[in-house]
mmCIF file of C-alpha atoms in Angstrom:
data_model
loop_
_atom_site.group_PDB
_atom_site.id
_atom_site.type_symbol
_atom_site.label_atom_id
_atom_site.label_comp_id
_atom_site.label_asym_id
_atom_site.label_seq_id
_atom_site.Cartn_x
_atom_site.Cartn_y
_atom_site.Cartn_z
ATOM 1 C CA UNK M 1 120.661 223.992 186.930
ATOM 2 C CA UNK M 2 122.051 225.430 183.414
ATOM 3 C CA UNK M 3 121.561 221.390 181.934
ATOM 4 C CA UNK M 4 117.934 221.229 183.174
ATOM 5 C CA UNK M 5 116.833 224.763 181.967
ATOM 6 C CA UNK M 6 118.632 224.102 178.591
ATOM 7 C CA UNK M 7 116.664 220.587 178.551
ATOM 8 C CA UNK M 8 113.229 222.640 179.626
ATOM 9 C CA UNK M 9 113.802 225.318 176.480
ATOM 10 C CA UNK M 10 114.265 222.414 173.961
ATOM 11 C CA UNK M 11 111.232 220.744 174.711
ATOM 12 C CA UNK M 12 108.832 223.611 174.569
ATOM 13 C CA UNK M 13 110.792 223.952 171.408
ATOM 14 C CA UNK M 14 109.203 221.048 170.461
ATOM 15 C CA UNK M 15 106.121 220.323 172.020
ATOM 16 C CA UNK M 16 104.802 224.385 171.684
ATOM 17 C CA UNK M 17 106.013 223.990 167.858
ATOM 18 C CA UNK M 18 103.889 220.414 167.644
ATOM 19 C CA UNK M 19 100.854 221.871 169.317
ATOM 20 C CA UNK M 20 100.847 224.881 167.684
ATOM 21 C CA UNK M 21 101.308 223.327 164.072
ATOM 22 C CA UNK M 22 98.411 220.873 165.538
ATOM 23 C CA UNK M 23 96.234 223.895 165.401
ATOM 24 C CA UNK M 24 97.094 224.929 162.283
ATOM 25 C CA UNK M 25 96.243 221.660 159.807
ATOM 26 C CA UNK M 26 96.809 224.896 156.515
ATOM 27 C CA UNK M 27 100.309 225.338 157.691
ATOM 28 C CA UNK M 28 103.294 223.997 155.579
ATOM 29 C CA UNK M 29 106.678 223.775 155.625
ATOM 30 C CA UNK M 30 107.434 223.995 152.033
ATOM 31 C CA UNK M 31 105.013 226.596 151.971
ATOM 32 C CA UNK M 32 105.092 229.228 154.718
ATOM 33 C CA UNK M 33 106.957 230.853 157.470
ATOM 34 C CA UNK M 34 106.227 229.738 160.855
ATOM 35 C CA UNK M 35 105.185 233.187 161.798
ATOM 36 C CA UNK M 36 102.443 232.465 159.285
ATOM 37 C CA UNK M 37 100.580 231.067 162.211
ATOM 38 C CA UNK M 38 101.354 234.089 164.172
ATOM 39 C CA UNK M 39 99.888 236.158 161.335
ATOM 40 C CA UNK M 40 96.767 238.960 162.905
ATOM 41 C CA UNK M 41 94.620 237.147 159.965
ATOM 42 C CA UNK M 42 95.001 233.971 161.668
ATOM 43 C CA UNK M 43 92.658 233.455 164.639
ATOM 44 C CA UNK M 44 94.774 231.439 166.493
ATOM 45 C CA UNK M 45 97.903 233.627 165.728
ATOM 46 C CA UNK M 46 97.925 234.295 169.632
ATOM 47 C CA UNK M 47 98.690 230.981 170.321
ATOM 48 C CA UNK M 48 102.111 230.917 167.983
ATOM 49 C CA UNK M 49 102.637 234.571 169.066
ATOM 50 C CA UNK M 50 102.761 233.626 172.844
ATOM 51 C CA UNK M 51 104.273 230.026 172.229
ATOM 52 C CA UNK M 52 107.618 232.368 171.273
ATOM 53 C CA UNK M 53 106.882 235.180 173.684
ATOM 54 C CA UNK M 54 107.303 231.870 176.199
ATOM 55 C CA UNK M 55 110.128 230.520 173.588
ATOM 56 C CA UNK M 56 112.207 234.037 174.449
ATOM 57 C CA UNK M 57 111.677 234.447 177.809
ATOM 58 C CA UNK M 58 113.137 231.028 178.711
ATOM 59 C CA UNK M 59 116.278 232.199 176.165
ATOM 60 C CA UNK M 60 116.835 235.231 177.858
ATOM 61 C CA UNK M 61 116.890 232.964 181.362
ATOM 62 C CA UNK M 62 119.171 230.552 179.880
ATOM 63 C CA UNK M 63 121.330 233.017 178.118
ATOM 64 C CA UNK M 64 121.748 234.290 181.545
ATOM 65 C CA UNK M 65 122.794 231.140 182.783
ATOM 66 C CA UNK M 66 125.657 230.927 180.764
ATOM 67 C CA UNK M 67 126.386 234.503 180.440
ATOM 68 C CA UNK M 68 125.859 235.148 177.297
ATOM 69 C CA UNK M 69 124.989 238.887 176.467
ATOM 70 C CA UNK M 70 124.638 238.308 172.737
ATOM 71 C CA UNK M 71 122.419 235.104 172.695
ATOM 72 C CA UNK M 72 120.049 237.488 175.480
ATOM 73 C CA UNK M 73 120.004 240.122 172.877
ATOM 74 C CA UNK M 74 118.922 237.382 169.967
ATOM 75 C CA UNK M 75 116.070 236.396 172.993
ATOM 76 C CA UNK M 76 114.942 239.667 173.318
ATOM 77 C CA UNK M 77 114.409 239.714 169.629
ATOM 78 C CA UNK M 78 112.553 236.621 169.631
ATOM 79 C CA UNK M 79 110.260 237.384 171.906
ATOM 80 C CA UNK M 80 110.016 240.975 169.708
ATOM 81 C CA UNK M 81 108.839 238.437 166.904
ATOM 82 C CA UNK M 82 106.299 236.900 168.830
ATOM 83 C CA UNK M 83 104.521 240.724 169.925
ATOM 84 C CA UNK M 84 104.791 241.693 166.693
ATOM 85 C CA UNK M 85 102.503 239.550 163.877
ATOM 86 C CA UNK M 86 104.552 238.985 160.613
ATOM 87 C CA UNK M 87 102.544 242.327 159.121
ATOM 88 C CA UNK M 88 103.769 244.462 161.583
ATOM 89 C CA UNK M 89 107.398 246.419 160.384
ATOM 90 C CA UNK M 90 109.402 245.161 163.506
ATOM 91 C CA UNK M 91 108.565 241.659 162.962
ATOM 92 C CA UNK M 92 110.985 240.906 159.858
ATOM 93 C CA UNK M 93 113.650 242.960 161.251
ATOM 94 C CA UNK M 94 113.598 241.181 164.991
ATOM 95 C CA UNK M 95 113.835 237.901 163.342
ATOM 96 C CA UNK M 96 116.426 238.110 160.745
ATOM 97 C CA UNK M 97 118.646 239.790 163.714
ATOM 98 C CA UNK M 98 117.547 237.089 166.126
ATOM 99 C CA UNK M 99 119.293 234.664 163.908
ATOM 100 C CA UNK M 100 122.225 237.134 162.965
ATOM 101 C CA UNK M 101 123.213 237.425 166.928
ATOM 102 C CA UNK M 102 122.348 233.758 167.754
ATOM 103 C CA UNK M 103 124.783 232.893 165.276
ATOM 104 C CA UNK M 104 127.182 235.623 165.509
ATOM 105 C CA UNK M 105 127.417 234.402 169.505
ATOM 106 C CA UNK M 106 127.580 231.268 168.241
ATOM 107 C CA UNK M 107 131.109 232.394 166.649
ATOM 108 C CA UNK M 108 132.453 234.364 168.999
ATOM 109 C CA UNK M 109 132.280 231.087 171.695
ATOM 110 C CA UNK M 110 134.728 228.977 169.406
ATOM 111 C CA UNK M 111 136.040 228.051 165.835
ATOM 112 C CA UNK M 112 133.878 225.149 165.822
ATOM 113 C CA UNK M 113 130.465 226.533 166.556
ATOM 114 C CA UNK M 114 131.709 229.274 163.960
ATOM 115 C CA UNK M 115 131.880 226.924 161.567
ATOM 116 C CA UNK M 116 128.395 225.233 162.339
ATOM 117 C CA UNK M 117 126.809 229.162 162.662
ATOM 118 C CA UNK M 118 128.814 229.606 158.646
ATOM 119 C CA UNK M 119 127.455 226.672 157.561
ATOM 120 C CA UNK M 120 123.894 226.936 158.900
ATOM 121 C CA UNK M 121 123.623 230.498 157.770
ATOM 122 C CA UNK M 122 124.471 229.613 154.040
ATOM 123 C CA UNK M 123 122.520 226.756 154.047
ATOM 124 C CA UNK M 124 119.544 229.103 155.447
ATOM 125 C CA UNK M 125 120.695 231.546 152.514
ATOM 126 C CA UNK M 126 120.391 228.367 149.862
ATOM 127 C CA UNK M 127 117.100 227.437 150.989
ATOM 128 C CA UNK M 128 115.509 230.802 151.142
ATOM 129 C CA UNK M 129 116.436 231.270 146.899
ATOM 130 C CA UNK M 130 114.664 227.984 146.326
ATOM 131 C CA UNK M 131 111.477 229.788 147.320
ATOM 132 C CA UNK M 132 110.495 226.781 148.993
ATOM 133 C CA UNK M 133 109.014 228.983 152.020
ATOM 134 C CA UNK M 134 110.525 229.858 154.629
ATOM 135 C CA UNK M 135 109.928 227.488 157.537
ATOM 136 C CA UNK M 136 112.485 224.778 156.876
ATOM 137 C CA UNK M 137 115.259 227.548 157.026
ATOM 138 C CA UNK M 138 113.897 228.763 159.821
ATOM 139 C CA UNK M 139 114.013 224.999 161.695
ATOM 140 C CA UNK M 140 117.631 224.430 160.444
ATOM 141 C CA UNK M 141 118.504 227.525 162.129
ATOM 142 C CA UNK M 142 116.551 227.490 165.325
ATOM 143 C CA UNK M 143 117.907 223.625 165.373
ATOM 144 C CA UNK M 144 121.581 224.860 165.465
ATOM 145 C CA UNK M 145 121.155 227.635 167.797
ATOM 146 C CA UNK M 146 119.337 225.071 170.247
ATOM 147 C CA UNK M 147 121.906 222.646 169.603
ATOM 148 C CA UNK M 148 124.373 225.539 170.834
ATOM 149 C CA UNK M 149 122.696 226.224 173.958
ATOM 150 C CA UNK M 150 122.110 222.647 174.660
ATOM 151 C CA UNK M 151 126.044 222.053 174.498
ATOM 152 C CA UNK M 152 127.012 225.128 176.392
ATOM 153 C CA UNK M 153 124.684 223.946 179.438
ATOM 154 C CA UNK M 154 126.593 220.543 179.227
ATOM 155 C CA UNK M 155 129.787 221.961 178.694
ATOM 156 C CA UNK M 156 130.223 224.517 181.672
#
């Protein structure tokens, strides 16, 4: 059961990411943050803003699974990010935190995913002082912390 639900969270990953950049031909990754498309000015914000309501709720259902009380924390946050639009004060604050306890779990498990969490996270760092937007930072970490769950649902 914990392989299949991990499976099931990284393919809305990808498809809800797909269809909601699909309705969103402005958006760009060297450009923007993906909660641009959540953004209250954007008319179809409520489809980004629900696609990681939906995103968290299967995290916090998977971090249960394997028992993970920091990674349902980072889940809660998510689906924080997704209720509130970027302009809205909790927004920044519930996503830089998502990330924080996603990877800080990530370190507690074992020296090697503390490594990959290090590494992400100052790569995430580097990218962010380009100024080359946000959303590739964003990928590269929501890519590692997927890559995470996917191996602890293998693993146990």
């Amino acid at each position: 059961m914990k392989r299949e639900v991990t499976i099931v969270m990284v393919i809305y990953f990808i498809i809800g990411l797909a269809l909601v950049i699909s309705q969103n031909p402005w958006f760009s990754f060297t450009k923007n943050a993906l909660s641009d498309m959540g953004s209250a000015k954007n008319p179809k914000g409520w489809m980004f803003n629900l696609y990681i309501i939906g995103l968290g709720i299967i995290g916090i259902i998977v971090a249960n699974l394997l028992n993970r009380n920091l990674l349902k924390i980072s889940m809660i946050l998510l689906i924080l990010v997704g209720i509130f639009p970027e302009e809205e004060p909790p927004h920044t604050p519930s996503a830089i935190l998502m990330y924080l306890l996603s990877f800080i779990d990530m370190g507690l498990y074992s020296r090697t995913w503390r490594i990959i969490a290090t590494i992400t996270f100052t790569i995430m760092v580097i990218l962010v002082s380009f100024k080359i937007g946000l959303a590739i930072p964003e990928l590269i970490g929501a890519a590692a912390i997927l890559s995470y769950i996917l191996y602890l649902g293998w693993k146990r």
